[in-house]
Amino acid sequence: MIVHMLRFAFKETATEEEREEVLAVIRRTASVESVSFSTVGQLLGDPDGFTHACCVGIADLPALRRYMHDPVHLAGDPQIMPHLARIAIGPDLSDDMTPTLNRDVLALHEEKVALHPGWAAELEPLLAGS
């Protein structure tokens, strides 16, 4: 199982209605076929200033690839990103002890960046530490 986590904070200008809509879109993405379990909501006790999080459990690398390229996921990101001030990807964890797993997950991310450069350009300024 690969457990993938996103932490994020909304822009101060995001209305309550926009925040609820973003959370609904994230929940829709987190319920696609390739996800085994998920939770989306407030982040408890984050010292880095993130206020919300999404955590998804994904069975294996093929399921992770399906999740990353799922049409629901691809359609949701443009609805989400304009309302976020910052986002942090991870830390992720896994009970799969394959030594190359981290590199394999990163390769899937790099594949998505190569296939969707507009998505990557929109994401980059939101990444914590960018």
PDB file of C-alpha atoms in Angstrom:
ATOM      1  CA  MET A   1       0.000   0.000   0.000  1.00  0.00           C
ATOM      2  CA  ILE A   2       1.245   3.475  -0.899  1.00  0.00           C
ATOM      3  CA  VAL A   3      -0.173   6.208   1.328  1.00  0.00           C
ATOM      4  CA  HIS A   4      -0.014   9.562  -0.444  1.00  0.00           C
ATOM      5  CA  MET A   5      -0.594  12.814   1.410  1.00  0.00           C
ATOM      6  CA  LEU A   6      -1.111  16.399   0.306  1.00  0.00           C
ATOM      7  CA  ARG A   7      -1.115  19.306   2.742  1.00  0.00           C
ATOM      8  CA  PHE A   8      -2.440  22.652   1.568  1.00  0.00           C
ATOM      9  CA  ALA A   9      -3.609  26.102   2.560  1.00  0.00           C
ATOM     10  CA  PHE A  10      -6.226  28.207   0.829  1.00  0.00           C
ATOM     11  CA  LYS A  11      -5.626  31.718  -0.416  1.00  0.00           C
ATOM     12  CA  GLU A  12      -6.937  34.288   2.046  1.00  0.00           C
ATOM     13  CA  THR A  13      -9.261  35.512  -0.711  1.00  0.00           C
ATOM     14  CA  ALA A  14     -10.944  32.114  -1.130  1.00  0.00           C
ATOM     15  CA  THR A  15     -14.543  32.344   0.037  1.00  0.00           C
ATOM     16  CA  GLU A  16     -16.124  29.693   2.239  1.00  0.00           C
ATOM     17  CA  GLU A  17     -18.152  28.529  -0.759  1.00  0.00           C
ATOM     18  CA  GLU A  18     -14.985  28.187  -2.886  1.00  0.00           C
ATOM     19  CA  ARG A  19     -13.239  26.278  -0.088  1.00  0.00           C
ATOM     20  CA  GLU A  20     -16.159  23.847   0.194  1.00  0.00           C
ATOM     21  CA  GLU A  21     -16.186  23.369  -3.575  1.00  0.00           C
ATOM     22  CA  VAL A  22     -12.431  22.658  -3.616  1.00  0.00           C
ATOM     23  CA  LEU A  23     -12.823  20.093  -0.828  1.00  0.00           C
ATOM     24  CA  ALA A  24     -15.688  18.476  -2.768  1.00  0.00           C
ATOM     25  CA  VAL A  25     -13.533  18.252  -5.907  1.00  0.00           C
ATOM     26  CA  ILE A  26     -10.663  16.729  -3.917  1.00  0.00           C
ATOM     27  CA  ARG A  27     -13.063  14.212  -2.351  1.00  0.00           C
ATOM     28  CA  ARG A  28     -14.319  13.300  -5.831  1.00  0.00           C
ATOM     29  CA  THR A  29     -10.729  12.716  -6.981  1.00  0.00           C
ATOM     30  CA  ALA A  30      -9.967  10.728  -3.822  1.00  0.00           C
ATOM     31  CA  SER A  31     -12.859   8.370  -4.587  1.00  0.00           C
ATOM     32  CA  VAL A  32     -11.741   7.179  -8.034  1.00  0.00           C
ATOM     33  CA  GLU A  33     -11.402   3.434  -8.697  1.00  0.00           C
ATOM     34  CA  SER A  34      -7.651   3.264  -8.020  1.00  0.00           C
ATOM     35  CA  VAL A  35      -7.974   4.597  -4.452  1.00  0.00           C
ATOM     36  CA  SER A  36      -8.433   2.021  -1.686  1.00  0.00           C
ATOM     37  CA  PHE A  37      -9.206   4.543   1.065  1.00  0.00           C
ATOM     38  CA  SER A  38      -9.080   8.294   1.579  1.00  0.00           C
ATOM     39  CA  THR A  39      -9.776  11.174   3.886  1.00  0.00           C
ATOM     40  CA  VAL A  40      -9.996  14.882   3.080  1.00  0.00           C
ATOM     41  CA  GLY A  41     -10.405  17.664   5.600  1.00  0.00           C
ATOM     42  CA  GLN A  42      -8.777  19.844   8.196  1.00  0.00           C
ATOM     43  CA  LEU A  43      -5.135  19.262   9.050  1.00  0.00           C
ATOM     44  CA  LEU A  44      -4.610  18.958  12.758  1.00  0.00           C
ATOM     45  CA  GLY A  45      -1.640  20.700  14.356  1.00  0.00           C
ATOM     46  CA  ASP A  46       0.553  21.557  11.357  1.00  0.00           C
ATOM     47  CA  PRO A  47       3.438  23.812  12.371  1.00  0.00           C
ATOM     48  CA  ASP A  48       4.089  24.806   8.740  1.00  0.00           C
ATOM     49  CA  GLY A  49       0.825  26.708   8.362  1.00  0.00           C
ATOM     50  CA  PHE A  50      -1.070  24.220   6.223  1.00  0.00           C
ATOM     51  CA  THR A  51      -4.729  24.014   7.174  1.00  0.00           C
ATOM     52  CA  HIS A  52      -6.120  21.085   5.167  1.00  0.00           C
ATOM     53  CA  ALA A  53      -4.981  17.725   3.864  1.00  0.00           C
ATOM     54  CA  CYS A  54      -5.866  14.842   1.615  1.00  0.00           C
ATOM     55  CA  CYS A  55      -4.616  11.332   2.273  1.00  0.00           C
ATOM     56  CA  VAL A  56      -5.190   8.473  -0.176  1.00  0.00           C
ATOM     57  CA  GLY A  57      -4.247   4.817   0.097  1.00  0.00           C
ATOM     58  CA  ILE A  58      -3.285   3.254  -3.211  1.00  0.00           C
ATOM     59  CA  ALA A  59      -2.572  -0.468  -3.574  1.00  0.00           C
ATOM     60  CA  ASP A  60       0.532  -0.406  -5.782  1.00  0.00           C
ATOM     61  CA  LEU A  61       2.439   1.420  -8.529  1.00  0.00           C
ATOM     62  CA  PRO A  62       0.031   0.508 -11.354  1.00  0.00           C
ATOM     63  CA  ALA A  63      -2.861   1.848  -9.255  1.00  0.00           C
ATOM     64  CA  LEU A  64      -0.856   4.994  -8.480  1.00  0.00           C
ATOM     65  CA  ARG A  65      -0.283   5.561 -12.199  1.00  0.00           C
ATOM     66  CA  ARG A  66      -4.026   5.127 -12.869  1.00  0.00           C
ATOM     67  CA  TYR A  67      -4.795   7.588 -10.063  1.00  0.00           C
ATOM     68  CA  MET A  68      -2.381  10.209 -11.397  1.00  0.00           C
ATOM     69  CA  HIS A  69      -3.783  10.001 -14.935  1.00  0.00           C
ATOM     70  CA  ASP A  70      -7.433   9.396 -14.098  1.00  0.00           C
ATOM     71  CA  PRO A  71      -9.632  11.822 -16.084  1.00  0.00           C
ATOM     72  CA  VAL A  72     -11.401  12.815 -12.852  1.00  0.00           C
ATOM     73  CA  HIS A  73      -8.036  13.748 -11.303  1.00  0.00           C
ATOM     74  CA  LEU A  74      -6.866  15.619 -14.394  1.00  0.00           C
ATOM     75  CA  ALA A  75     -10.153  17.557 -14.596  1.00  0.00           C
ATOM     76  CA  GLY A  76     -10.170  18.397 -10.882  1.00  0.00           C
ATOM     77  CA  ASP A  77      -6.717  19.944 -10.530  1.00  0.00           C
ATOM     78  CA  PRO A  78      -7.533  23.090 -12.574  1.00  0.00           C
ATOM     79  CA  GLN A  79     -10.582  23.620 -10.351  1.00  0.00           C
ATOM     80  CA  ILE A  80      -8.497  23.282  -7.194  1.00  0.00           C
ATOM     81  CA  MET A  81      -5.197  25.052  -7.812  1.00  0.00           C
ATOM     82  CA  PRO A  82      -6.473  28.616  -8.383  1.00  0.00           C
ATOM     83  CA  HIS A  83      -7.811  28.671  -4.808  1.00  0.00           C
ATOM     84  CA  LEU A  84      -4.663  27.441  -3.068  1.00  0.00           C
ATOM     85  CA  ALA A  85      -1.890  29.554  -1.588  1.00  0.00           C
ATOM     86  CA  ARG A  86       0.498  26.629  -1.050  1.00  0.00           C
ATOM     87  CA  ILE A  87       0.692  22.882  -1.246  1.00  0.00           C
ATOM     88  CA  ALA A  88       3.107  20.245   0.046  1.00  0.00           C
ATOM     89  CA  ILE A  89       3.250  16.815  -1.538  1.00  0.00           C
ATOM     90  CA  GLY A  90       4.035  14.144   1.028  1.00  0.00           C
ATOM     91  CA  PRO A  91       5.488  12.834   3.064  1.00  0.00           C
ATOM     92  CA  ASP A  92       4.268   9.563   1.619  1.00  0.00           C
ATOM     93  CA  LEU A  93       4.755   6.162   3.166  1.00  0.00           C
ATOM     94  CA  SER A  94       4.436   2.524   2.229  1.00  0.00           C
ATOM     95  CA  ASP A  95       4.496  -0.955   3.656  1.00  0.00           C
ATOM     96  CA  ASP A  96       6.154  -2.083   0.394  1.00  0.00           C
ATOM     97  CA  MET A  97       9.838  -2.334   1.258  1.00  0.00           C
ATOM     98  CA  THR A  98      11.077  -2.393  -2.352  1.00  0.00           C
ATOM     99  CA  PRO A  99      14.310  -0.359  -2.238  1.00  0.00           C
ATOM    100  CA  THR A 100      13.494   1.489  -5.483  1.00  0.00           C
ATOM    101  CA  LEU A 101       9.916   2.405  -4.577  1.00  0.00           C
ATOM    102  CA  ASN A 102      10.644   6.077  -3.871  1.00  0.00           C
ATOM    103  CA  ARG A 103      12.465   6.397  -7.198  1.00  0.00           C
ATOM    104  CA  ASP A 104       9.624   4.559  -8.974  1.00  0.00           C
ATOM    105  CA  VAL A 105       7.017   6.930  -7.500  1.00  0.00           C
ATOM    106  CA  LEU A 106       9.133   9.935  -8.511  1.00  0.00           C
ATOM    107  CA  ALA A 107       9.368   8.530 -12.048  1.00  0.00           C
ATOM    108  CA  LEU A 108       5.564   8.437 -12.220  1.00  0.00           C
ATOM    109  CA  HIS A 109       5.447  12.097 -11.173  1.00  0.00           C
ATOM    110  CA  GLU A 110       8.056  12.996 -13.793  1.00  0.00           C
ATOM    111  CA  GLU A 111       6.028  11.125 -16.415  1.00  0.00           C
ATOM    112  CA  LYS A 112       2.952  13.205 -15.522  1.00  0.00           C
ATOM    113  CA  VAL A 113       4.995  16.428 -15.687  1.00  0.00           C
ATOM    114  CA  ALA A 114       6.251  15.476 -19.158  1.00  0.00           C
ATOM    115  CA  LEU A 115       2.756  14.597 -20.392  1.00  0.00           C
ATOM    116  CA  HIS A 116       1.067  17.646 -18.827  1.00  0.00           C
ATOM    117  CA  PRO A 117       3.494  20.604 -18.796  1.00  0.00           C
ATOM    118  CA  GLY A 118       0.669  23.123 -18.246  1.00  0.00           C
ATOM    119  CA  TRP A 119      -0.376  21.264 -15.096  1.00  0.00           C
ATOM    120  CA  ALA A 120       3.218  21.243 -13.874  1.00  0.00           C
ATOM    121  CA  ALA A 121       3.596  24.983 -14.547  1.00  0.00           C
ATOM    122  CA  GLU A 122       0.438  25.731 -12.543  1.00  0.00           C
ATOM    123  CA  LEU A 123       1.548  23.491  -9.676  1.00  0.00           C
ATOM    124  CA  GLU A 124       5.134  24.720  -9.374  1.00  0.00           C
ATOM    125  CA  PRO A 125       4.466  28.131  -7.769  1.00  0.00           C
ATOM    126  CA  LEU A 126       2.202  26.496  -5.147  1.00  0.00           C
ATOM    127  CA  LEU A 127       4.763  23.962  -3.954  1.00  0.00           C
ATOM    128  CA  ALA A 128       6.032  24.649  -0.455  1.00  0.00           C
ATOM    129  CA  GLY A 129       9.671  25.617  -0.559  1.00  0.00           C
ATOM    130  CA  SER A 130       9.492  26.817  -4.187  1.00  0.00           C
TER     131      SER A 130
END
